[in-house]
Coordinates of C-alpha atoms in Angstrom, one line a residue:
Chain A
X256 CA -86.8 56.4 100.1
X257 CA -83.6 55.6 101.9
X258 CA -82.3 52.7 103.6
X259 CA -81.2 53.1 107.1
X260 CA -77.5 53.2 107.8
X261 CA -76.4 50.7 110.3
X262 CA -74.8 52.8 112.6
X263 CA -74.5 50.0 115.1
X264 CA -71.5 48.8 113.2
X265 CA -68.2 50.2 112.6
X266 CA -68.2 49.4 108.8
X267 CA -70.2 51.8 106.6
X268 CA -72.3 50.7 103.7
X269 CA -73.4 52.2 100.6
X270 CA -76.5 51.3 99.1
X271 CA -77.1 50.9 95.2
X272 CA -80.1 50.2 93.4
X273 CA -80.2 48.3 90.2
X274 CA -82.1 48.4 87.0
X275 CA -84.0 45.3 88.3
X276 CA -85.1 47.3 91.5
X277 CA -82.8 45.0 93.8
X278 CA -81.1 46.8 96.5
X279 CA -77.3 46.0 97.4
X280 CA -75.4 46.9 100.2
X281 CA -71.6 47.3 100.0
X282 CA -68.9 48.0 102.0
X283 CA -67.9 51.6 101.9
X284 CA -64.2 50.7 100.7
X285 CA -65.6 48.2 97.8
X286 CA -68.4 50.6 96.7
X287 CA -65.3 53.5 96.5
X288 CA -64.0 51.3 93.7
X289 CA -66.9 52.4 91.5
X290 CA -65.6 55.9 90.1
X291 CA -69.4 56.7 89.4
X292 CA -70.2 55.7 93.3
X293 CA -67.1 57.8 94.4
X294 CA -68.1 60.9 92.1
X295 CA -71.8 60.7 93.4
X296 CA -71.3 60.9 97.2
X297 CA -68.0 63.1 96.3
X298 CA -66.5 65.5 99.3
X299 CA -69.4 67.9 99.3
X300 CA -71.6 65.9 101.7
X301 CA -73.9 63.9 99.8
X302 CA -75.1 61.7 103.0
X303 CA -73.8 58.3 102.7
X304 CA -76.9 56.8 103.9
X305 CA -78.5 57.9 100.6
X306 CA -79.4 55.3 98.1
X307 CA -77.9 55.6 94.8
X308 CA -79.8 54.4 92.0
X309 CA -77.6 52.8 89.1
X310 CA -80.5 52.2 86.6
X311 CA -77.7 51.3 83.6
X312 CA -76.7 48.0 85.9
X313 CA -78.3 44.7 86.4
X314 CA -78.3 42.9 89.5
X315 CA -76.7 40.0 87.7
X316 CA -73.5 42.4 86.5
X317 CA -73.3 44.0 89.9
X318 CA -72.9 40.6 91.5
X319 CA -70.0 40.1 89.3
X320 CA -68.5 43.6 89.6
X321 CA -68.6 43.3 93.6
X322 CA -67.1 40.0 93.5
X323 CA -64.1 41.3 91.6
X324 CA -63.6 44.1 93.5
X325 CA -63.7 42.6 96.8
X326 CA -61.2 39.9 95.8
X327 CA -59.1 42.3 93.8
X328 CA -59.1 44.8 97.2
X329 CA -57.6 41.8 99.0
X330 CA -54.9 40.6 96.7
X331 CA -53.8 44.4 95.4
X332 CA -51.8 45.2 99.1
X333 CA -50.6 42.0 99.1
X334 CA -48.9 41.9 95.6
X335 CA -47.1 45.2 96.6
X336 CA -45.9 43.5 99.8
X337 CA -43.9 40.6 98.0
X338 CA -43.3 38.4 95.0
X339 CA -45.7 35.9 96.2
X340 CA -48.3 38.3 96.4
X341 CA -47.4 39.4 92.9
X342 CA -47.8 36.1 91.6
X343 CA -51.1 35.4 93.4
X344 CA -52.4 38.6 91.7
X345 CA -51.4 37.7 88.3
X346 CA -53.0 34.5 88.7
X347 CA -56.0 35.9 89.7
X348 CA -56.2 38.3 86.6
X349 CA -55.6 35.0 84.5
X350 CA -58.0 32.9 86.1
X351 CA -60.8 35.4 86.8
X352 CA -62.4 35.5 83.4
X353 CA -61.5 32.2 81.8
X354 CA -65.0 30.6 82.4
X355 CA -67.0 33.6 80.8
X356 CA -68.6 33.8 77.2
X357 CA -67.7 36.7 75.4
X358 CA -71.0 37.9 75.3
X359 CA -71.0 38.0 79.3
X360 CA -68.0 39.9 79.1
X361 CA -69.5 42.4 77.1
X362 CA -72.3 42.7 79.4
X363 CA -69.8 43.2 81.8
X364 CA -67.8 45.9 80.0
X365 CA -70.9 48.0 79.4
X366 CA -71.8 47.7 83.3
X367 CA -68.3 48.3 84.6
X368 CA -67.7 51.1 81.9
X369 CA -71.0 53.0 83.4
X370 CA -69.8 52.4 87.2
X371 CA -66.3 53.4 85.8
X372 CA -64.5 50.7 87.7
X373 CA -61.4 50.7 85.9
X374 CA -59.4 47.9 87.2
X375 CA -62.1 45.3 86.1
X376 CA -62.5 47.4 83.1
X377 CA -59.0 46.9 82.2
X378 CA -59.2 43.1 82.7
X379 CA -62.5 42.6 80.9
X380 CA -60.6 44.7 77.9
X381 CA -57.3 42.4 77.8
X382 CA -59.8 39.6 77.8
X383 CA -61.7 40.5 75.0
X384 CA -58.4 41.4 72.9
X385 CA -56.7 38.2 73.9
X386 CA -59.6 36.3 72.6
X387 CA -59.3 38.1 68.9
X388 CA -55.5 38.9 69.1
X389 CA -54.5 37.2 66.0
X390 CA -57.6 35.7 64.8
X391 CA -59.1 35.8 61.1
X392 CA -61.4 38.7 60.2
X393 CA -64.0 35.7 59.8
X394 CA -63.5 34.5 63.4
X395 CA -63.9 37.9 65.0
X396 CA -67.2 38.8 62.8
X397 CA -68.6 35.2 64.0
X398 CA -67.6 36.0 67.4
X399 CA -69.5 39.4 67.6
X400 CA -72.2 38.9 65.1
X401 CA -70.8 41.7 62.9
X402 CA -72.1 41.7 59.2
X403 CA -69.2 43.5 56.9
X404 CA -70.4 46.7 56.0
X405 CA -68.2 46.7 52.9
X406 CA -69.7 46.2 49.3
X407 CA -69.5 42.8 47.8
X408 CA -67.0 44.3 45.4
X409 CA -65.1 45.9 48.3
X410 CA -65.3 42.9 50.2
X411 CA -63.8 40.6 47.4
X412 CA -61.0 43.2 47.0
X413 CA -60.1 42.9 50.4
X414 CA -60.3 39.1 50.2
X415 CA -57.8 39.3 47.6
X416 CA -55.5 41.5 48.9
X417 CA -55.2 40.5 52.4
X418 CA -56.1 36.8 52.0
X419 CA -53.8 36.0 54.9
X420 CA -56.0 38.0 57.3
X421 CA -59.1 36.0 56.3
X422 CA -57.6 32.7 56.8
X423 CA -55.9 30.3 59.4
X424 CA -55.3 30.4 63.1
X425 CA -59.0 29.7 63.5
X426 CA -60.4 27.8 66.4
X427 CA -64.0 27.4 66.5
X428 CA -65.6 30.4 68.6
X429 CA -67.4 27.4 70.8
X430 CA -69.4 30.2 72.4
X431 CA -72.8 29.4 74.3
Chain B
X932 CA -87.0 62.8 96.3
X933 CA -83.5 61.7 95.9
X934 CA -81.4 64.4 94.1
X935 CA -78.9 63.0 91.6
X936 CA -76.0 65.3 91.1
X937 CA -72.6 64.3 89.9
X938 CA -73.9 61.5 88.5
X939 CA -72.0 60.4 85.3
X940 CA -73.8 61.1 82.1
X941 CA -75.9 58.0 81.1
X942 CA -73.6 56.1 78.3
X943 CA -75.0 56.2 75.1
X944 CA -76.2 52.9 74.6
X945 CA -77.3 51.1 71.2
X946 CA -80.0 48.7 71.6
X947 CA -78.5 45.3 70.9
X948 CA -78.1 44.4 67.4
X949 CA -76.4 42.0 65.5
X950 CA -75.4 44.5 62.8
X951 CA -73.0 47.3 63.1
X952 CA -74.2 48.8 59.9
X953 CA -75.2 52.2 61.9
X954 CA -73.3 55.6 61.9
X955 CA -72.2 55.5 65.5
X956 CA -72.7 59.4 65.6
X957 CA -76.1 58.8 65.5
X958 CA -76.5 56.4 68.3
X959 CA -79.4 57.4 70.4
X960 CA -79.4 56.9 74.4
X961 CA -81.9 54.5 75.7
X962 CA -81.8 53.3 79.2
X963 CA -81.6 49.6 80.0
X964 CA -84.8 48.7 81.2
X965 CA -86.5 45.3 80.8
X966 CA -82.9 43.8 81.1
X967 CA -84.2 40.2 82.1
X968 CA -86.5 40.3 78.9
X969 CA -83.2 40.7 76.4
X970 CA -82.6 37.2 74.5
X971 CA -79.8 35.0 75.3
X972 CA -78.7 35.2 71.6
X973 CA -78.5 39.1 71.2
X974 CA -74.8 39.9 71.9
X975 CA -73.8 43.1 73.3
X976 CA -72.2 45.1 70.8
X977 CA -68.7 46.0 70.4
X978 CA -68.0 49.7 69.1
X979 CA -67.0 53.1 69.9
X980 CA -65.1 54.0 72.7
X981 CA -65.5 50.2 74.3
X982 CA -63.9 48.9 70.7
X983 CA -61.0 51.2 70.9
X984 CA -60.4 50.2 74.9
X985 CA -60.2 46.5 73.5
X986 CA -58.2 47.3 70.4
X987 CA -55.7 49.5 72.4
X988 CA -54.6 46.2 74.2
X989 CA -53.6 44.5 71.1
X990 CA -50.3 44.7 69.7
X991 CA -49.7 46.2 66.3
X992 CA -49.0 43.4 64.5
X993 CA -52.3 41.7 65.7
X994 CA -54.3 44.8 64.5
X995 CA -54.1 43.8 61.0
X996 CA -56.8 41.3 60.9
X997 CA -58.9 43.6 63.0
X998 CA -58.6 46.5 60.1
X999 CA -60.6 44.5 57.9
X1000 CA -63.5 43.4 60.0
X1001 CA -65.7 46.2 59.0
X1002 CA -65.2 49.9 58.1
X1003 CA -66.1 50.9 61.8
X1004 CA -63.4 48.6 63.1
X1005 CA -61.1 50.1 60.4
X1006 CA -61.8 53.7 61.6
X1007 CA -61.6 52.4 65.2
X1008 CA -58.2 50.9 64.6
X1009 CA -56.9 54.0 62.8
X1010 CA -58.2 56.0 65.9
X1011 CA -56.6 54.0 68.5
X1012 CA -53.1 54.2 67.0
X1013 CA -53.5 57.7 66.5
X1014 CA -53.9 58.2 70.2
X1015 CA -51.9 55.7 71.8
X1016 CA -48.5 57.0 70.5
X1017 CA -46.7 54.9 73.3
X1018 CA -48.0 51.6 71.5
X1019 CA -46.6 52.1 68.4
X1020 CA -42.6 52.6 68.6
X1021 CA -39.7 52.1 66.0
X1022 CA -38.5 48.5 65.8
X1023 CA -34.8 47.7 66.0
X1024 CA -33.7 45.4 63.1
X1025 CA -30.7 43.4 63.8
X1026 CA -29.2 42.0 60.1
X1027 CA -26.3 39.5 60.2
X1028 CA -24.5 38.3 57.3
X1029 CA -22.5 35.0 56.9
X1030 CA -18.7 35.4 56.6
X1031 CA -18.7 32.9 53.7
X1032 CA -20.5 32.4 50.1
X1033 CA -23.0 32.9 49.7
X1034 CA -22.8 35.6 52.4
X1035 CA -26.5 35.5 53.2
X1036 CA -28.2 38.3 55.2
X1037 CA -30.9 37.4 57.9
X1038 CA -32.8 39.5 59.9
X1039 CA -34.4 39.8 63.1
X1040 CA -36.8 42.7 64.4
X1041 CA -37.5 43.9 67.9
X1042 CA -40.7 45.7 68.6
X1043 CA -40.2 47.7 71.9
X1044 CA -43.8 48.4 72.2
X1045 CA -44.5 44.8 72.7
X1046 CA -41.4 43.5 73.5
X1047 CA -41.6 40.9 70.9
X1048 CA -38.8 39.6 68.5
X1049 CA -39.9 38.4 64.8
X1050 CA -38.0 37.1 62.1
X1051 CA -37.9 39.4 58.9
X1052 CA -38.0 37.0 55.9
X1053 CA -37.0 39.3 52.9
X1054 CA -36.3 38.1 49.3
X1055 CA -32.4 36.8 49.2
X1056 CA -30.0 39.7 48.8
X1057 CA -27.6 39.0 46.1
X1058 CA -24.6 39.6 47.9
X1059 CA -22.2 42.4 46.8
X1060 CA -19.8 42.6 49.7
X1061 CA -20.0 43.1 53.2
X1062 CA -23.4 44.8 54.4
X1063 CA -22.8 48.1 56.4
X1064 CA -24.8 50.9 57.9
X1065 CA -23.2 54.3 57.9
X1066 CA -26.1 55.9 60.0
X1067 CA -29.7 54.3 61.2
X1068 CA -32.1 53.6 58.5
X1069 CA -29.8 53.1 55.5
X1070 CA -28.1 49.5 54.4
X1071 CA -25.7 49.2 52.1
X1072 CA -23.1 47.2 50.3
X1073 CA -20.3 48.6 48.4
X1074 CA -17.6 46.8 45.9
X1075 CA -15.7 48.0 43.3
X1076 CA -18.0 47.0 40.7
X1077 CA -21.4 47.6 42.4
X1078 CA -22.9 49.7 45.0
X1079 CA -26.2 48.3 46.2
X1080 CA -28.4 50.0 49.1
X1081 CA -31.8 49.6 50.8
X1082 CA -33.8 52.6 52.4
X1083 CA -37.5 51.1 53.1
X1084 CA -38.0 50.4 56.9
X1085 CA -37.4 46.6 56.9
X1086 CA -35.2 46.4 54.2
X1087 CA -37.0 44.6 52.2
X1088 CA -36.1 46.3 48.9
X1089 CA -32.7 46.6 47.3
X1090 CA -31.7 48.5 44.5
X1091 CA -28.1 49.0 42.9
X1092 CA -26.7 51.8 40.9
X1093 CA -26.0 51.2 37.3
X1094 CA -22.4 52.0 37.6
X1095 CA -20.2 52.0 40.8
X1096 CA -18.7 55.2 42.2
X1097 CA -15.9 56.5 40.0
X1098 CA -13.5 56.3 42.8
X1099 CA -12.4 52.8 44.0
X1100 CA -13.2 53.0 47.8
X1101 CA -12.8 50.2 50.5
X1102 CA -14.6 51.7 53.4
X1103 CA -16.1 55.0 52.7
X1104 CA -18.7 56.9 54.7
X1105 CA -22.1 56.6 53.0
X1106 CA -25.3 58.7 54.0
X1107 CA -28.9 59.3 52.4
X1108 CA -29.6 63.0 52.7
X1109 CA -32.9 63.2 50.9
X1110 CA -33.0 61.6 47.5
X1111 CA -29.3 61.7 47.4
X1112 CA -26.7 59.1 48.7
X1113 CA -23.5 60.6 49.4
X1114 CA -20.3 58.4 49.4
X1115 CA -17.3 60.0 50.8
X1116 CA -13.7 59.1 51.3
X1117 CA -12.4 55.8 52.3
X1118 CA -10.5 55.6 48.7
X1119 CA -7.6 53.4 48.3
X1120 CA -4.1 54.8 48.5
X1121 CA -3.5 54.5 44.8
X1122 CA -6.4 56.5 43.9
X1123 CA -5.4 60.4 43.1
X1124 CA -8.0 61.4 45.6
X1125 CA -8.7 59.1 48.5
X1126 CA -10.7 61.9 50.0
X1127 CA -12.9 62.0 47.0
X1128 CA -17.0 62.7 47.3
X1129 CA -19.6 61.4 44.8
X1130 CA -23.3 61.7 45.0
X1131 CA -25.9 59.3 43.8
X1132 CA -29.4 60.8 42.8
X1133 CA -32.0 57.8 43.4
X1134 CA -34.3 59.9 41.2
X1135 CA -32.1 59.7 37.9
X1136 CA -29.5 57.1 38.6
X1137 CA -26.6 59.6 38.1
X1138 CA -23.4 60.2 39.9
X1139 CA -21.9 63.6 40.6
X1140 CA -18.5 64.4 41.8
X1141 CA -18.4 67.2 44.8
X1142 CA -15.6 68.9 46.8
X1143 CA -13.5 66.5 48.4
X1144 CA -13.7 66.1 52.5
X1145 CA -11.7 68.3 54.3
X1146 CA -7.8 67.6 54.4
X1147 CA -8.3 66.8 58.2
X1148 CA -9.8 63.5 57.5
X1149 CA -6.8 62.3 55.2
X1150 CA -5.8 59.7 57.7
X1151 CA -9.3 58.7 59.2
X1152 CA -11.5 58.8 55.9
X1153 CA -12.9 55.2 56.7
X1154 CA -16.1 54.7 58.3
X1155 CA -14.3 53.3 61.2
X1156 CA -12.6 56.6 62.4
X1157 CA -15.6 58.6 61.6
X1158 CA -19.3 59.1 62.6
X1159 CA -22.2 59.9 60.4
X1160 CA -25.6 61.3 60.8
X1161 CA -27.8 63.1 58.1
X1162 CA -31.0 64.5 58.1
X1163 CA -33.1 65.7 54.8
X1164 CA -30.8 68.6 54.1
X1165 CA -27.1 67.7 55.3
X1166 CA -24.6 65.0 56.1
X1167 CA -22.5 65.3 59.2
X1168 CA -19.4 63.9 59.8
X1169 CA -17.5 63.7 63.2
X1170 CA -13.9 62.2 63.9
X1171 CA -14.4 60.0 66.6
X1172 CA -11.2 60.8 68.6
X1173 CA -11.2 64.4 68.4
X1174 CA -15.1 65.0 68.1
X1175 CA -14.1 67.4 65.2
X1176 CA -17.1 68.1 63.0
X1177 CA -17.6 68.9 59.2
X1178 CA -21.0 69.1 57.7
X1179 CA -21.8 68.5 53.7
X1180 CA -24.4 70.4 51.8
X1181 CA -25.5 68.4 49.0
X1182 CA -26.9 71.2 47.2
X1183 CA -24.0 73.5 46.7
X1184 CA -21.4 70.3 47.0
X1185 CA -19.5 71.6 49.7
X1186 CA -18.1 71.1 53.1
X1187 CA -18.7 73.7 56.2
X1188 CA -16.7 73.6 59.5
X1189 CA -14.8 72.7 61.3
X1190 CA -16.5 72.8 64.4
X1191 CA -15.1 71.6 67.6
X1192 CA -17.9 69.5 69.8
X1193 CA -15.3 68.3 72.0
X1194 CA -16.1 69.9 75.6
X1195 CA -15.5 67.1 78.4
X1196 CA -11.9 66.2 78.3
X1197 CA -12.9 62.9 79.7
X1198 CA -14.4 61.9 76.4
X1199 CA -12.4 59.9 74.2
X1200 CA -14.7 58.9 71.6
X1201 CA -17.7 60.5 70.0
X1202 CA -20.5 59.7 67.9
X1203 CA -23.5 61.5 66.3
X1204 CA -27.0 61.1 65.5
X1205 CA -30.3 63.0 65.1
X1206 CA -33.1 62.7 67.8
X1207 CA -36.2 64.7 67.3
X1208 CA -34.8 66.4 64.5
X1209 CA -31.8 67.7 66.6
X1210 CA -28.1 66.9 66.2
X1211 CA -26.9 65.0 69.4
X1212 CA -23.4 63.8 70.4
X1213 CA -22.6 61.0 72.8
X1214 CA -19.2 60.9 74.3
X1215 CA -17.4 57.7 75.5
X1216 CA -16.0 58.6 78.7
X1217 CA -12.8 56.9 80.2
X1218 CA -10.2 55.1 77.5
X1219 CA -10.5 52.7 75.2
X1220 CA -9.4 49.8 77.2
X1221 CA -11.5 51.1 80.1
X1222 CA -14.8 52.6 79.4
X1223 CA -16.3 54.4 82.2
X1224 CA -19.5 55.7 80.6
X1225 CA -21.6 57.3 78.0
X1226 CA -22.9 61.0 78.2
X1227 CA -25.5 62.4 75.4
X1228 CA -25.1 66.1 74.5
X1229 CA -27.2 68.3 72.6
X1230 CA -25.5 70.2 69.8
X1231 CA -26.6 73.6 69.0
X1232 CA -26.8 74.9 65.5
X1233 CA -26.7 78.4 65.1
X1234 CA -28.8 80.7 62.2
X1235 CA -25.2 80.3 59.9
X1236 CA -25.3 76.8 60.5
X1237 CA -22.3 76.6 62.7
X1238 CA -22.3 74.0 65.4
X1239 CA -21.0 73.9 69.0
X1240 CA -21.8 71.3 72.1
X1241 CA -24.9 72.4 74.0
X1242 CA -26.1 71.0 77.2
X1243 CA -25.7 67.5 78.5
X1244 CA -29.1 65.7 78.1
X1245 CA -28.3 62.2 79.2
X1246 CA -25.6 60.0 81.2
X1247 CA -25.9 56.1 80.8
X1248 CA -26.6 54.6 84.3
X1249 CA -23.8 52.2 85.3
X1250 CA -25.7 49.1 85.2
X1251 CA -26.3 49.8 81.6
X1252 CA -22.6 50.8 80.7
X1253 CA -21.6 47.4 82.3
X1254 CA -24.1 45.5 80.2
X1255 CA -23.0 47.4 77.2
X1256 CA -19.3 46.4 77.8
X1257 CA -20.5 42.9 78.2
X1258 CA -18.0 40.1 79.4
X1259 CA -15.8 39.7 76.4
X1260 CA -12.7 41.6 77.7
X1261 CA -12.2 43.1 74.3
X1262 CA -11.9 46.8 73.9
X1263 CA -15.5 47.8 73.3
X1264 CA -16.4 49.5 69.7
X1265 CA -19.7 51.6 70.4
X1266 CA -21.9 52.8 67.8
X1267 CA -25.1 54.6 68.3
X1268 CA -28.2 54.4 66.0
X1269 CA -31.0 57.0 66.2
X1270 CA -34.6 57.3 65.2
X1271 CA -37.4 59.7 66.2
X1272 CA -36.6 60.3 69.8
X1273 CA -35.1 56.5 70.5
X1274 CA -31.4 55.9 70.6
X1275 CA -29.8 52.3 70.5
X1276 CA -26.3 51.7 71.6
X1277 CA -24.2 48.8 70.6
X1278 CA -20.7 47.2 71.0
X1279 CA -19.6 45.5 68.2
X1280 CA -16.9 43.6 70.2
X1281 CA -19.8 42.0 72.4
X1282 CA -23.3 42.7 70.8
X1283 CA -25.2 40.7 73.7
X1284 CA -27.0 43.6 74.9
X1285 CA -28.8 46.6 73.2
X1286 CA -28.7 49.6 75.3
X1287 CA -31.8 51.9 74.4
X1288 CA -32.6 55.5 75.3
X1289 CA -35.8 57.3 74.7
X1290 CA -36.0 61.0 74.9
X1291 CA -39.0 62.1 76.8
X1292 CA -39.8 65.2 78.7
X1293 CA -36.4 66.5 78.6
X1294 CA -34.9 63.5 80.1
X1295 CA -33.7 60.1 79.0
X1296 CA -35.2 56.6 79.9
X1297 CA -32.8 54.1 79.6
X1298 CA -33.4 50.4 79.1
X1299 CA -31.5 47.3 77.6
X1300 CA -32.7 44.6 75.6
X1301 CA -30.9 41.1 75.4
X1302 CA -30.2 40.6 71.6
X1303 CA -32.1 37.7 70.6
X1304 CA -30.0 37.2 67.5
X1305 CA -26.7 36.8 69.3
X1306 CA -25.5 32.9 69.6
X1307 CA -22.5 31.0 69.1
X1308 CA -22.9 31.0 65.5
X1309 CA -23.9 34.6 65.0
X1310 CA -21.0 35.8 67.1
X1311 CA -18.6 35.5 64.4
X1312 CA -20.8 37.0 61.6
X1313 CA -21.3 40.7 60.5
X1314 CA -23.9 42.1 62.3
X1315 CA -25.5 45.5 61.7
X1316 CA -28.1 47.4 63.7
X1317 CA -31.1 49.6 62.1
X1318 CA -34.0 51.3 63.1
X1319 CA -37.1 51.1 61.3
X1320 CA -40.3 53.3 61.4
X1321 CA -43.2 50.5 61.5
X1322 CA -46.7 51.7 61.0
X1323 CA -49.7 49.8 59.7
X1324 CA -48.8 50.3 56.3
X1325 CA -45.6 48.8 56.4
X1326 CA -46.8 46.3 58.6
X1327 CA -49.4 45.3 56.2
X1328 CA -47.0 45.1 53.2
X1329 CA -44.5 43.1 55.0
X1330 CA -47.1 40.7 56.0
X1331 CA -48.4 40.4 52.5
X1332 CA -45.1 39.6 50.7
X1333 CA -44.7 37.3 53.3
X1334 CA -41.6 39.0 55.4
X1335 CA -43.4 38.8 58.8
X1336 CA -45.4 35.7 59.8
X1337 CA -48.2 36.5 62.4
X1338 CA -48.0 33.4 64.7

């Protein structure tokens, strides 16, 4: 079943169907930011009006990814023009993920990775990296719910040898 | 029926779990059905490629705690370091020594990969005399009664010989060749042989006499007039003004040469170093009072170990030359340190800018870094620059002994 392409308007759209059976119609230039979509339609004439299923992505994540790509596509050419544009792009990167919990970021990473949205993936990875940068071992474990897979003896030896890595610079991982 | 072609293979997904206790190789692919039924508390796991992508964004020093989160994180850290070779670069370490008793040595390190300067708090070094470095990774101090040296990357450990060199020297050339430290020339005038050469074996703590330096170095055997480079096998000495070069073989304790490495008549001063295992020569072009530029040449070594100048591999951009010369107006005293494929040029008359060059794909990538150590106080102090290969083990050790602080 394919949706009808809107042949009346100039802008072409691409249809994507998410894991929760929602159909999104995106502008072609935004959709082509997704490496997976670009590869799917390719050069050898897979018709653009064909709906592409993306069973590994939920509508919640797709909405956010589309939001990022749309804004990013708008800011990127401006950044290449002048310093003010560059500043605006930098600010965008800095602020975009501020309110998101680490859990949310992880979900977005999986979706962005599946869809091959490199610019967003880069930002997401950097955001997680910044959040674990220079945090203690315990903080990181708590943040991701990781249980140490060292034996009690190994764990004790580690704590003794690398005491500094287990202490200090901790803030409460106040994640929702 | 929709034909799915060229679709990216479905990523291997582990069903959400609080425990990353499973061998990643056994991860089973599961399509994400019933996404909305996933519990809010469950956190998406961070592992495999995703973990490595995140870790690759961290600077080396911030990877230390990540090593100990779990065994799989430890593997991910090792993997990310192995495959992102452009993120782990040698560090530049700038050492300063005060000119008054107790001649305190301070060190500050620069990591080019993360563009970060860090203080290195090493245990107080018992002052022997002026801090020196003949070539890029060795630090030493020499007095009539003592010879102390440091060979480790961040110079946290110092050793001294039981007895000083037999010959009293003021300013010899010193090089580490494998496990031997060669001390050559610089002997005081009243010594029988100011060109005497001695070798210290780090393994057994013994000194040994060798063939003296070639007579050509008679008036210039001090480190000011000579440039030194060494690899695991030999030491190479170049007279800066003439580019005449000799090599010294510790095994036979003999000198070989001379090799004339002067080719470009515009070069008035030459210094040597090892880049990617090959000898290179940097020639300062122009005149002492008017430096015009710096060029880098390959030095060819034939089967019989003789040397000759090869092709030019680099030419310092004018802007960098200007930065190196600085604004002091004094005659530049240019020295070069090398490690791996990295070079650092420094002007002792005005060390405010360090010019770096990285050899890649047969060409040179030039950059400059403001010397963070230079201020009104340190400008009058003795300053020495060395390179350090700092990997995770060196970093771990440095942080453990309190030499580096994560901040």
